[in-house]
PDB file of C-alpha atoms and ligand atoms in Angstrom:
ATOM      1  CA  UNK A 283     146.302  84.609 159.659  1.00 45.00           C
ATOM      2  CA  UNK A 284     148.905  86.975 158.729  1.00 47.00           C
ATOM      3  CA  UNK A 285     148.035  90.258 157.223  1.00 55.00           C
ATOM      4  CA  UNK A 286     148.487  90.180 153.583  1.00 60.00           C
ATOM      5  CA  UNK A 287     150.503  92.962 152.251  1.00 66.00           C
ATOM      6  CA  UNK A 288     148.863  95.723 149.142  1.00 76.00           C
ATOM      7  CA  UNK A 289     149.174  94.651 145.914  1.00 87.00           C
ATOM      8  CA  UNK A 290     151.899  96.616 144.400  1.00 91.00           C
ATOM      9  CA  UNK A 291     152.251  98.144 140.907  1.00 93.00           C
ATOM     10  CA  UNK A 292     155.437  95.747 140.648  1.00 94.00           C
ATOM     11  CA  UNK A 293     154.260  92.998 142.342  1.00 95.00           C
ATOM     12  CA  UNK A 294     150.762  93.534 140.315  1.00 96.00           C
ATOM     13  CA  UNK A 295     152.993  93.290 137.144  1.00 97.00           C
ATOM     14  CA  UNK A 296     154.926  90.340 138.049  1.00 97.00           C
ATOM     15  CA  UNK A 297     151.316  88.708 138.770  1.00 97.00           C
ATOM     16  CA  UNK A 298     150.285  89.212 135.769  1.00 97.00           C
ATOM     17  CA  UNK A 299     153.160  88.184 134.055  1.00 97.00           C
ATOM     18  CA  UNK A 300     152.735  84.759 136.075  1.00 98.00           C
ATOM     19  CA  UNK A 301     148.626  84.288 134.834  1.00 98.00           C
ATOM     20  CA  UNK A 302     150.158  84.511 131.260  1.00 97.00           C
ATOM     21  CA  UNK A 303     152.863  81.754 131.858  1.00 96.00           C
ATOM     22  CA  UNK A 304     150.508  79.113 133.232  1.00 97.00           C
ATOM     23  CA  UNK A 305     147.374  80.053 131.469  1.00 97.00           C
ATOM     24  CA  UNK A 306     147.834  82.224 128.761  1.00 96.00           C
ATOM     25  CA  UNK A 307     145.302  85.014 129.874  1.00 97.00           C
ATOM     26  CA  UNK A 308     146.222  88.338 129.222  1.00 97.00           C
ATOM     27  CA  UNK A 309     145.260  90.420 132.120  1.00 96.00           C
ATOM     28  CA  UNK A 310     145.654  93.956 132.900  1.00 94.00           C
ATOM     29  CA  UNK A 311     146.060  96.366 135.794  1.00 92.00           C
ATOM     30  CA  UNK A 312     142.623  96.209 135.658  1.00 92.00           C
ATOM     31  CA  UNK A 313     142.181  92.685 137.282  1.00 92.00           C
ATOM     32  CA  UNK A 314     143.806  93.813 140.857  1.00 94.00           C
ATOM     33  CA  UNK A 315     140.812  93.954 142.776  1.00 93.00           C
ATOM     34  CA  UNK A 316     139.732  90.717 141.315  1.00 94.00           C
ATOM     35  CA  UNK A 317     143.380  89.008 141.831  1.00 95.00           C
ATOM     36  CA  UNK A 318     143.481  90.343 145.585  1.00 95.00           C
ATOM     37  CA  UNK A 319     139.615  88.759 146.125  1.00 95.00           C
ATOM     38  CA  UNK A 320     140.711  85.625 144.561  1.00 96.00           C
ATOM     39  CA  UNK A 321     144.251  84.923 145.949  1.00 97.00           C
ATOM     40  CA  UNK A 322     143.833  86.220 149.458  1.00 95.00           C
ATOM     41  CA  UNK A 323     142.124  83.134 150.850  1.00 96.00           C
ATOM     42  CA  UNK A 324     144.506  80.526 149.114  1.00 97.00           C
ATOM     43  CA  UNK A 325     147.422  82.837 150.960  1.00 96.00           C
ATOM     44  CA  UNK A 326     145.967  82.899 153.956  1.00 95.00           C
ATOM     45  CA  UNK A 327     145.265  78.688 153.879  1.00 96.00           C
ATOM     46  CA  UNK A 328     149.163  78.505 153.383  1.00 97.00           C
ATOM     47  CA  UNK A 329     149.832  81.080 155.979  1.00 96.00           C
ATOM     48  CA  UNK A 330     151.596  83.232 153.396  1.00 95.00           C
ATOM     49  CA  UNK A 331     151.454  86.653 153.980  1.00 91.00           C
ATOM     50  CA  UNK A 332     152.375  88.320 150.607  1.00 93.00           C
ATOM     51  CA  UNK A 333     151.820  87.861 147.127  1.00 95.00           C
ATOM     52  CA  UNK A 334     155.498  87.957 146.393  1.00 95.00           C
ATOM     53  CA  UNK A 335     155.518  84.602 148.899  1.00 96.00           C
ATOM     54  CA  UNK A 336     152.441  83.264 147.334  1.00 97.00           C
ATOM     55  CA  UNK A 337     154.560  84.001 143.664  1.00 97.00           C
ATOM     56  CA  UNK A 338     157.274  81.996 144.685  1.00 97.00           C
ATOM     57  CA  UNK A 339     155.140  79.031 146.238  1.00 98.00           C
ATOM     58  CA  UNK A 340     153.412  78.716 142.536  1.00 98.00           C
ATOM     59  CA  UNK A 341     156.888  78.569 140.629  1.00 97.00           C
ATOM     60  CA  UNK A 342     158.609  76.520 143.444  1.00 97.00           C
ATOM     61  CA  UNK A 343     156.290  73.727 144.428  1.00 97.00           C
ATOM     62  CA  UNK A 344     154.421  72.314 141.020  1.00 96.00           C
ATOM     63  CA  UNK A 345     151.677  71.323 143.184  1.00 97.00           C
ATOM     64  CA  UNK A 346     150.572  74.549 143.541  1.00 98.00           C
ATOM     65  CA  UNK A 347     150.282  75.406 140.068  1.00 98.00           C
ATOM     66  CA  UNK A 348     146.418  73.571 139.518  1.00 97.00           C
ATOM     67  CA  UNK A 349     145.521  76.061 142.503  1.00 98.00           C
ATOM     68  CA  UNK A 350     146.620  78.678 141.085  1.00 98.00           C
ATOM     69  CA  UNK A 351     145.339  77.957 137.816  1.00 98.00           C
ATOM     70  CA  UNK A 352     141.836  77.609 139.244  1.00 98.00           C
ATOM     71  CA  UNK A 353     142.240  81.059 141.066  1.00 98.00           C
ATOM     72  CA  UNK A 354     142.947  83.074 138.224  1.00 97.00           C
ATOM     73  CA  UNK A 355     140.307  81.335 135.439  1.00 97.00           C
ATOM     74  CA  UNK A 356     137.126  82.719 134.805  1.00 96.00           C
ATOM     75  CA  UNK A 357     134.770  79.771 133.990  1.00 96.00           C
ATOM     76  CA  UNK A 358     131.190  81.023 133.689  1.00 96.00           C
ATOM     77  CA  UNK A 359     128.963  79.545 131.601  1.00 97.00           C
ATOM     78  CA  UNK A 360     125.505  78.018 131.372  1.00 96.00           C
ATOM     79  CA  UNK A 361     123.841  74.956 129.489  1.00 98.00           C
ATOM     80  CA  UNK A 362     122.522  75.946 125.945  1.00 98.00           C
ATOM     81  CA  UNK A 363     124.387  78.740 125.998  1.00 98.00           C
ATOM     82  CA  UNK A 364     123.860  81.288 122.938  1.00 98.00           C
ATOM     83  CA  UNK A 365     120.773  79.471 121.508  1.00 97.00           C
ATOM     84  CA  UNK A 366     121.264  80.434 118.418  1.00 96.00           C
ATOM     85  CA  UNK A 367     124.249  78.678 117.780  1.00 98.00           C
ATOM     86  CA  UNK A 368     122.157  75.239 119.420  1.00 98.00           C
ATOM     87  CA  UNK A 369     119.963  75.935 116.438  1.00 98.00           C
ATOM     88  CA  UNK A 370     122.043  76.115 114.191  1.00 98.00           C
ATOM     89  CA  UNK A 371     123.911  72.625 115.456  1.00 98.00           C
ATOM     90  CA  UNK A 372     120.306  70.937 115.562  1.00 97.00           C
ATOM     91  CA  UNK A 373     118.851  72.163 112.389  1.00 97.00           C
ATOM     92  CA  UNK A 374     121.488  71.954 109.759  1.00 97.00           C
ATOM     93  CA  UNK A 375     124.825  70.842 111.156  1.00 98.00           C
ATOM     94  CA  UNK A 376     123.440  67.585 112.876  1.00 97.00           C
ATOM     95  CA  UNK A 377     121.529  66.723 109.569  1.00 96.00           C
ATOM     96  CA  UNK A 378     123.783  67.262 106.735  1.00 96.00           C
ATOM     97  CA  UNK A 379     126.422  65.685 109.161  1.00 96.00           C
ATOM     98  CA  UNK A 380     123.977  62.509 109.185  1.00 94.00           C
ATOM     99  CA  UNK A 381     123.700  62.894 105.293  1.00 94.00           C
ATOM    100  CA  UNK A 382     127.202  63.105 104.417  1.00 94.00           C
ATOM    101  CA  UNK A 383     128.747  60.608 106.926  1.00 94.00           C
ATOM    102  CA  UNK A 384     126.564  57.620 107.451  1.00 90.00           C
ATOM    103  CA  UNK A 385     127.302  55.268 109.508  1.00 88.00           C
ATOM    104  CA  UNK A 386     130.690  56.944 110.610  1.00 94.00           C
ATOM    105  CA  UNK A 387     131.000  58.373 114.653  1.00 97.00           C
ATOM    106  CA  UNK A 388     130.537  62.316 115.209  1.00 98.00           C
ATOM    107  CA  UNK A 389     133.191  63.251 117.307  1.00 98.00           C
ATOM    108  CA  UNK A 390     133.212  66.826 119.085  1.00 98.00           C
ATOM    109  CA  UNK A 391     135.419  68.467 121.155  1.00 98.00           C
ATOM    110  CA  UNK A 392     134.312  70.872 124.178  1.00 98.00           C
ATOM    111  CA  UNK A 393     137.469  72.318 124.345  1.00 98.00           C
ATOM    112  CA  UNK A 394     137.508  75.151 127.234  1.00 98.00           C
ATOM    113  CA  UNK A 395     134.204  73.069 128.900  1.00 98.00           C
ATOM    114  CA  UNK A 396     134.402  74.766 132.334  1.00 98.00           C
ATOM    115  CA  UNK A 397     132.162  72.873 134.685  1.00 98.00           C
ATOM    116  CA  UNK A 398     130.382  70.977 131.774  1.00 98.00           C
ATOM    117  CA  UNK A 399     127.145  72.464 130.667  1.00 98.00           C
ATOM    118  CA  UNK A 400     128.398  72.945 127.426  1.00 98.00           C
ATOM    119  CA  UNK A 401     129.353  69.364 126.815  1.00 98.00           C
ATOM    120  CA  UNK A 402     126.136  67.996 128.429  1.00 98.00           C
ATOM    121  CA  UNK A 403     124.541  70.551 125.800  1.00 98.00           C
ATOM    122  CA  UNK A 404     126.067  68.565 123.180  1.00 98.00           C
ATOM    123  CA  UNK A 405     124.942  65.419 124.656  1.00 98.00           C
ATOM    124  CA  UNK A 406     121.335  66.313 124.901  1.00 98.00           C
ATOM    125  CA  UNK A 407     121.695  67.520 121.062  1.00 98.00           C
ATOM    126  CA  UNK A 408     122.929  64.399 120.050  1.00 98.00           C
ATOM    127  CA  UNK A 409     120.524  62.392 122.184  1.00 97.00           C
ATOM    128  CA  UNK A 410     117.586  64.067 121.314  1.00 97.00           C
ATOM    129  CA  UNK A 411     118.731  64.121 117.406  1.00 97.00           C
ATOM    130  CA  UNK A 412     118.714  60.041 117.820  1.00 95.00           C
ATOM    131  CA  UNK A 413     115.341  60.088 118.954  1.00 94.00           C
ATOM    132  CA  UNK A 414     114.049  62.041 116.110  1.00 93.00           C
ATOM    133  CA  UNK A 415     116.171  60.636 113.266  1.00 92.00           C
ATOM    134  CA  UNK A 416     117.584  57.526 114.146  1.00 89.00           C
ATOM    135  CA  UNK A 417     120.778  56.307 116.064  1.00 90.00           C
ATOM    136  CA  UNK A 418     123.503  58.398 115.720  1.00 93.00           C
ATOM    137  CA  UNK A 419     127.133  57.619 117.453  1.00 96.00           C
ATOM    138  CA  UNK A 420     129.074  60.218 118.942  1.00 98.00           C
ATOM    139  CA  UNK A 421     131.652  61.298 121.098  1.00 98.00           C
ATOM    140  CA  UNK A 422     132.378  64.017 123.046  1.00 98.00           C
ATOM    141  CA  UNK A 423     135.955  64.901 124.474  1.00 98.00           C
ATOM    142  CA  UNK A 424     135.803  67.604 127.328  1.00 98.00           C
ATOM    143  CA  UNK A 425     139.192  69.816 128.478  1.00 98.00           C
ATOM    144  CA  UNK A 426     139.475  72.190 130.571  1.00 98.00           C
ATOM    145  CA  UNK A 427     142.982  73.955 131.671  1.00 98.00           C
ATOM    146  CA  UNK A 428     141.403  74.104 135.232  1.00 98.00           C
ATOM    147  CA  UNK A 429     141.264  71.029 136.925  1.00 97.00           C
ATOM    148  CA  UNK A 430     138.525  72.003 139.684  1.00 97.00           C
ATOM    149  CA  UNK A 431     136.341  72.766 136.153  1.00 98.00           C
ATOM    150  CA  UNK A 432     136.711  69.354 135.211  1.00 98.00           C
ATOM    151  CA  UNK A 433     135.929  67.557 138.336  1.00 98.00           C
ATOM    152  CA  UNK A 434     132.445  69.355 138.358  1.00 98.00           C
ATOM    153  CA  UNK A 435     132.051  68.067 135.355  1.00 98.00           C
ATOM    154  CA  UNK A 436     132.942  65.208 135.814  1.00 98.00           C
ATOM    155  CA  UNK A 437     130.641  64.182 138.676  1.00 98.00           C
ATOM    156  CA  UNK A 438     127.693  65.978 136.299  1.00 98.00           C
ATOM    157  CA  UNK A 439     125.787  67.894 139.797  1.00 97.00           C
ATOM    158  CA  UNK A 440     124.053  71.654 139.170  1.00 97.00           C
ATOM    159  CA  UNK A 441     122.347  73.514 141.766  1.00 94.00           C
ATOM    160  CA  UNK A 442     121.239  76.748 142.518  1.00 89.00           C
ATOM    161  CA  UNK A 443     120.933  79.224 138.411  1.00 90.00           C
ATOM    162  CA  UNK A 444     122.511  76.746 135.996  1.00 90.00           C
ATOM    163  CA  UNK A 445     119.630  74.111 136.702  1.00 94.00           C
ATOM    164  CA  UNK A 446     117.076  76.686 137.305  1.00 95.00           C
ATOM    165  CA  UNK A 447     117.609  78.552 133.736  1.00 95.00           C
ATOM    166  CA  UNK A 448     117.658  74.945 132.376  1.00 97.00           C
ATOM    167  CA  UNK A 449     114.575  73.715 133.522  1.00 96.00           C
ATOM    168  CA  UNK A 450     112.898  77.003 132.827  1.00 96.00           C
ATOM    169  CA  UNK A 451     114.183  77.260 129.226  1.00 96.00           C
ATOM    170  CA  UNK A 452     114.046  73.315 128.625  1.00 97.00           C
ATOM    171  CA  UNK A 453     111.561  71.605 130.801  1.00 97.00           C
ATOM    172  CA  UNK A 454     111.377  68.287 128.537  1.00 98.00           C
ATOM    173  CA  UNK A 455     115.431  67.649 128.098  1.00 98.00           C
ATOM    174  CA  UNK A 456     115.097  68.328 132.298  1.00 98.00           C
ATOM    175  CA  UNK A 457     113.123  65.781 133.043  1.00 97.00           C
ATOM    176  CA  UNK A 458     114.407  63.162 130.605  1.00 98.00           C
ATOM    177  CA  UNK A 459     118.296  63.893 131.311  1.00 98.00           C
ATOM    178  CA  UNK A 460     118.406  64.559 134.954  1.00 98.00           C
ATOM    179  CA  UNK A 461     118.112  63.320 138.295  1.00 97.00           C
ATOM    180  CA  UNK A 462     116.504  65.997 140.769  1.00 95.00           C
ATOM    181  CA  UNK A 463     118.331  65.610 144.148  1.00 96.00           C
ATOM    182  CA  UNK A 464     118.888  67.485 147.312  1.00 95.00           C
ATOM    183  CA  UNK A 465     121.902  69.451 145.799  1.00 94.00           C
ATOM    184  CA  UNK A 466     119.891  70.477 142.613  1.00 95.00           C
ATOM    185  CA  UNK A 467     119.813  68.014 139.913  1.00 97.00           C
ATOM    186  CA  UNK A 468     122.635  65.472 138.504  1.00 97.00           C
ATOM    187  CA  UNK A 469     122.975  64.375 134.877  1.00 98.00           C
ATOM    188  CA  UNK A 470     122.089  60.839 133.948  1.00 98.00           C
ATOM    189  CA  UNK A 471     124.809  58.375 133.144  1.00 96.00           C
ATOM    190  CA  UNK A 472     123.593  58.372 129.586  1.00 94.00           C
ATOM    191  CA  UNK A 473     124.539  61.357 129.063  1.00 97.00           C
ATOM    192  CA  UNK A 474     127.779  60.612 129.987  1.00 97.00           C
ATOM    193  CA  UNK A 475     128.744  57.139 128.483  1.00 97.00           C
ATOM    194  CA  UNK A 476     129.966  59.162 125.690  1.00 98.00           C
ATOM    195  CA  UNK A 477     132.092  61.324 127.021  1.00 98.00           C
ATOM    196  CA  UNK A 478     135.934  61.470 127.841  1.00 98.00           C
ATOM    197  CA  UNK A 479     137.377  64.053 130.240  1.00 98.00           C
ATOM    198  CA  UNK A 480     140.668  65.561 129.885  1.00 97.00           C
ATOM    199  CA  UNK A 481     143.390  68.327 131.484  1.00 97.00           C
ATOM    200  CA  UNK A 482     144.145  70.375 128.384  1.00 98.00           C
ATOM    201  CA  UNK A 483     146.199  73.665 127.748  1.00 98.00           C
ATOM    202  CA  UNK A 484     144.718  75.127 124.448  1.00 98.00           C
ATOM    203  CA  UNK A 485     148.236  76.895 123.899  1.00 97.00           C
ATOM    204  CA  UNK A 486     149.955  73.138 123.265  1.00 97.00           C
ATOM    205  CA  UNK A 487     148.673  70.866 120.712  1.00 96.00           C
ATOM    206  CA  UNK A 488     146.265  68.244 121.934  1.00 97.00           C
ATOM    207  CA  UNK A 489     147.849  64.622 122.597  1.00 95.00           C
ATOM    208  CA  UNK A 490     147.276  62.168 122.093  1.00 94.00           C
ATOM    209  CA  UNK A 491     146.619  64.010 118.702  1.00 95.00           C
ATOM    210  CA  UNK A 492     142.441  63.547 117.708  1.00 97.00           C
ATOM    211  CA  UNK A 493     140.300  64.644 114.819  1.00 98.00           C
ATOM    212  CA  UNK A 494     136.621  66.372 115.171  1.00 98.00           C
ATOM    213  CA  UNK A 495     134.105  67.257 113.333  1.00 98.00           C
ATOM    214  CA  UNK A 496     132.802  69.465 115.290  1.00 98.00           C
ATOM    215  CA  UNK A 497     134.972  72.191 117.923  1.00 98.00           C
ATOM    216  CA  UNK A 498     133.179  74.305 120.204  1.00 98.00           C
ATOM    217  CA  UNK A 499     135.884  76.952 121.387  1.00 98.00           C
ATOM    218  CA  UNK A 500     133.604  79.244 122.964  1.00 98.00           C
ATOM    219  CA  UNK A 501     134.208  82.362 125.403  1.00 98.00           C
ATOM    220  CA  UNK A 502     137.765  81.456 125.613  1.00 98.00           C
ATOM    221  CA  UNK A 503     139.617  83.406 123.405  1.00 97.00           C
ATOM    222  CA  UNK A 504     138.392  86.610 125.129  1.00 97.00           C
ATOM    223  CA  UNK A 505     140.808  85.778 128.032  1.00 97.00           C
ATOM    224  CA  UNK A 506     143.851  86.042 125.075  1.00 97.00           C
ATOM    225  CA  UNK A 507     145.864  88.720 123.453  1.00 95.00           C
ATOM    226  CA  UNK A 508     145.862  88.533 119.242  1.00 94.00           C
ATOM    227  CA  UNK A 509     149.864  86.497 119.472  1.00 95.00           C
ATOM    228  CA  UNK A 510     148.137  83.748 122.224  1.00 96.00           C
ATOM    229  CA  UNK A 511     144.660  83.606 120.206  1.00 96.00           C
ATOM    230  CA  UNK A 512     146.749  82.860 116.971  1.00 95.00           C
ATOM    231  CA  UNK A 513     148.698  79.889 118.978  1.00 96.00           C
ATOM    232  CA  UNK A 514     145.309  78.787 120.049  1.00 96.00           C
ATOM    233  CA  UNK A 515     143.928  78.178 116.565  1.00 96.00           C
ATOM    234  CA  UNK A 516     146.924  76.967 115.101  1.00 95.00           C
ATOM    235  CA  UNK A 517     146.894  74.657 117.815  1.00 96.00           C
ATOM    236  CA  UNK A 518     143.487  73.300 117.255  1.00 96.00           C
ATOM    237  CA  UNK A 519     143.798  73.199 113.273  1.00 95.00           C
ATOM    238  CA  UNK A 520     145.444  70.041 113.190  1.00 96.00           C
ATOM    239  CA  UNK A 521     142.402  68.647 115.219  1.00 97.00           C
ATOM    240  CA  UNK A 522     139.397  69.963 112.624  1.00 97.00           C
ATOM    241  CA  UNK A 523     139.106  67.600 109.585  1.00 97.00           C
ATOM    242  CA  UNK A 524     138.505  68.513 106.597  1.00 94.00           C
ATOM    243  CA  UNK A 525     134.753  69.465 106.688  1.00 95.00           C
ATOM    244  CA  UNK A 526     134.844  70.366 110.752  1.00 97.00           C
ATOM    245  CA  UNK A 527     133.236  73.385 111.920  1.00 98.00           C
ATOM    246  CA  UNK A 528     134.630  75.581 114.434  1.00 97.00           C
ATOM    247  CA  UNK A 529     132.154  77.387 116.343  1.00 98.00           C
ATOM    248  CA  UNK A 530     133.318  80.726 119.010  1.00 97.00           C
ATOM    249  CA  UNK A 531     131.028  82.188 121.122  1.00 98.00           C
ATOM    250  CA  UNK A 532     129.160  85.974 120.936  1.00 96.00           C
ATOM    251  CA  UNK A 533     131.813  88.141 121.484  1.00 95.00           C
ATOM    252  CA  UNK A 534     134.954  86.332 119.515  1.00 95.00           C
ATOM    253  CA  UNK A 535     135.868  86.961 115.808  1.00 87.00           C
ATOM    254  CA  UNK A 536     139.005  85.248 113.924  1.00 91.00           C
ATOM    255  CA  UNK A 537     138.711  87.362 110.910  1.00 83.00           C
ATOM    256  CA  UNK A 538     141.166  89.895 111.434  1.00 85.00           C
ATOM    257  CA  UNK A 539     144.012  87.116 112.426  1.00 86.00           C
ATOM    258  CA  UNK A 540     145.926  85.758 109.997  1.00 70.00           C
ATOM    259  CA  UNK A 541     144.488  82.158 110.402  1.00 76.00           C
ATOM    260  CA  UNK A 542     143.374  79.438 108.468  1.00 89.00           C
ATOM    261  CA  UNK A 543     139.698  79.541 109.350  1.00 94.00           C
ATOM    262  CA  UNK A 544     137.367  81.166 106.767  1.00 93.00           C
ATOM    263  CA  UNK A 545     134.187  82.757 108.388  1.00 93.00           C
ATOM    264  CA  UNK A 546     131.104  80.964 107.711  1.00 94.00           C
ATOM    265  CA  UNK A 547     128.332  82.626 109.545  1.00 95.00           C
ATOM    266  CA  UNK A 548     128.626  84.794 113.136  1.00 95.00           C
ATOM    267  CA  UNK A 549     130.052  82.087 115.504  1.00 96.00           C
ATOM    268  CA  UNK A 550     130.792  79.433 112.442  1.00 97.00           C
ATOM    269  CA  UNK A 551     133.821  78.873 110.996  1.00 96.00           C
ATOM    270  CA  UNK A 552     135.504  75.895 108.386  1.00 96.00           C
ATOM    271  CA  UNK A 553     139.037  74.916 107.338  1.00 94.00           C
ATOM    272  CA  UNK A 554     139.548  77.118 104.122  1.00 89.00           C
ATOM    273  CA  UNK A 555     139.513  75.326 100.911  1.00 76.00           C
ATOM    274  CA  UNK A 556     142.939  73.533 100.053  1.00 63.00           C
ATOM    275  CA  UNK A 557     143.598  73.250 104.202  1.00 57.00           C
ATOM    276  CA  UNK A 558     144.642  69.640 104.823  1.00 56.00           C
TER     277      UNK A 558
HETATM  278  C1  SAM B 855     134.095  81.354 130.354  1.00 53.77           C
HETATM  279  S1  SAM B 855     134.525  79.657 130.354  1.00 53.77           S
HETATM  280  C2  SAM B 855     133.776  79.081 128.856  1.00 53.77           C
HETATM  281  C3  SAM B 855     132.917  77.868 129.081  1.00 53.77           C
HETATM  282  C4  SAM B 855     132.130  77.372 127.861  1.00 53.77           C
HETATM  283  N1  SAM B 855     132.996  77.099 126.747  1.00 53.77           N
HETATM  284  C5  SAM B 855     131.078  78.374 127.465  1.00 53.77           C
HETATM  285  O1  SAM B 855     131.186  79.011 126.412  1.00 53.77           O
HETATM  286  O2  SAM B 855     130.104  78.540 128.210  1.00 53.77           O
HETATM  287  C6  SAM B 855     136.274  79.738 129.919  1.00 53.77           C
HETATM  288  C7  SAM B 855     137.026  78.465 130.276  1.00 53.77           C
HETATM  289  O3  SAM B 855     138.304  78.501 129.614  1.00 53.77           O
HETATM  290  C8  SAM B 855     139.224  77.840 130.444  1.00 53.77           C
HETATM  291  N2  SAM B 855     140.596  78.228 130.040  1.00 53.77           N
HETATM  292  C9  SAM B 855     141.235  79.392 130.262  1.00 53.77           C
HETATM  293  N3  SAM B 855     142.484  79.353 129.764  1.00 53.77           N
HETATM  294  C10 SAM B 855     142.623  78.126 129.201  1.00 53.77           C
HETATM  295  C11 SAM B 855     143.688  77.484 128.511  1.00 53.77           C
HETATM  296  N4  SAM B 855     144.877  78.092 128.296  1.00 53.77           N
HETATM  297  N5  SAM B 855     143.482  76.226 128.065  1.00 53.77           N
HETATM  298  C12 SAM B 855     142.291  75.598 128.279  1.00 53.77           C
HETATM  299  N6  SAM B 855     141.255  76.148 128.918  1.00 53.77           N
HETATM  300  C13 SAM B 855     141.417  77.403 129.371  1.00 53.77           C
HETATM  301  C14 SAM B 855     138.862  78.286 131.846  1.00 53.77           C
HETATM  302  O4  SAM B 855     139.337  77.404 132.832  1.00 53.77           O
HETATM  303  C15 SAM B 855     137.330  78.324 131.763  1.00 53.77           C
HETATM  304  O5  SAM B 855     136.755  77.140 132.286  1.00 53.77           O
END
């Protein structure tokens, strides 16, 4: 392998400036050490010995960009994530959804879904709101910018914390939604007849253009600066109809951009009155 060159100030800079293009994320000089760890062994499978090279490979050949992309995202997350917020969606929104639209087809929209526990989340809320109160149709689209985040969840297989936590926090929804293998534990297929994957840069408006009722946009805004958050929402807004909620995760507010969303409760936010 050749020896990769130190990350330079300039070269650090110009980095940077190329996670923004693709992605959006705003980093800082900050993220060097975590750049360095993350590009290194990419370089060194393309026998590339600086990041300059590497650079160049990502805006010359447009098959490198999905690489890339999956280098630089961050895509923790875990199933039932903030259980408040899963509360919240089981205990009111679910019902007065139910109420107020009967008979019509809840559609959601995982819209930064990482490796999927979040949209299997929503499956297992839906499902398990059906057995309780009667059938309930839904639909769940899953996007990702990162396509090695959507193939994992795609195929639906956890091993090692994520299923752990799960079946220690939710022993029942364990046993009835998953299949225990040698790798961990896979997701059923009814738990995924309802769902649609997609590619999806939250920066660009979604096509073909879709309507939910429900958007879960959660731990993704951290990655942006205030100008790239903004395009985010006001690229989702045409998707939230009228009575949609829009729910961020723990550490996100809206309230100090100049948006369209008025603030419901932490985490919850609605169209404001008179948005179409
Ligand atoms: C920390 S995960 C959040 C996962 C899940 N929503 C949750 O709250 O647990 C952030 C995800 O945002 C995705 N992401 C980053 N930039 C994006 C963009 N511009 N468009 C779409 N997804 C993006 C990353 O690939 C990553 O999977």
């Amino acid at each position: 392998m050749a020896s990769v060159a130190e990350l330079s100030p300039v070269t650090l800079a110009a980095l940077i400036a190329l996670v923004r293009k693709h992605t959006g994320i705003a980093m800082n000089e900050r993220k060097s050490v975590l750049l360095e760890r993350r590009l290194r062994p990419r370089m060194a499978a393309l026998a590339l010995g600086s990041y300059q090279a590497y650079m160049e490979r990502v805006e010359s050949d447009r098959s490198e960009v999905p690489h890339f992309i999956d280098l630089v995202t961050t895509n923790d997350t875990q199933f039932f994530r903030t259980p408040h917020i899963w509360e919240y969606l089981a205990k009111r929104f679910l019902p007065e959804w139910q109420r107020s639209h009967p008979d019509q087809c809840l559609n959601i929209w995982s819209a930064a879904s990482a490796s999927g526990e979040e949209l299997y989340s929503a499956a297992m809320l839906c499902e398990e709101f059906q057995l309780l109160h009667g059938p309930l149709r839904y639909r769940i689209l899953a996007t990702d910018i990162s396509q090695q985040m959507l193939a994992l969840a795609t195929a639906g297989q956890y091993g090692g914390r994520s299923v752990e936590r799960l079946r220690a926090s939710h022993p029942a929804l364990y046993a009835r939604y998953f299949v225990a293998n040698t790798a961990g534990a896979r997701v059923r297929d009814e738990l995924k007849r309802n769902v649609t994957f997609c590619r999806h840069n939250l920066l660009q408006p979604l096509r073909p253009a879709q309507q939910f009722d429900l958007i879960l946009l959660r731990n993704v805004l951290i990655y942006f600066d205030a100008e790239h958050q903004q395009t985010v929402l006001d690229c989702a807004r045409p998707s939230m109809k009228p009575h949609a909620r829009l729910i961020l995760g723990e550490s996100e507010s809206i309230q100090r951009l100049a948006s369209d969303y008025s603030y419901d409760a932490p985490m919850i936010y609605s169209l404001r009155a008179g948005q179409p």
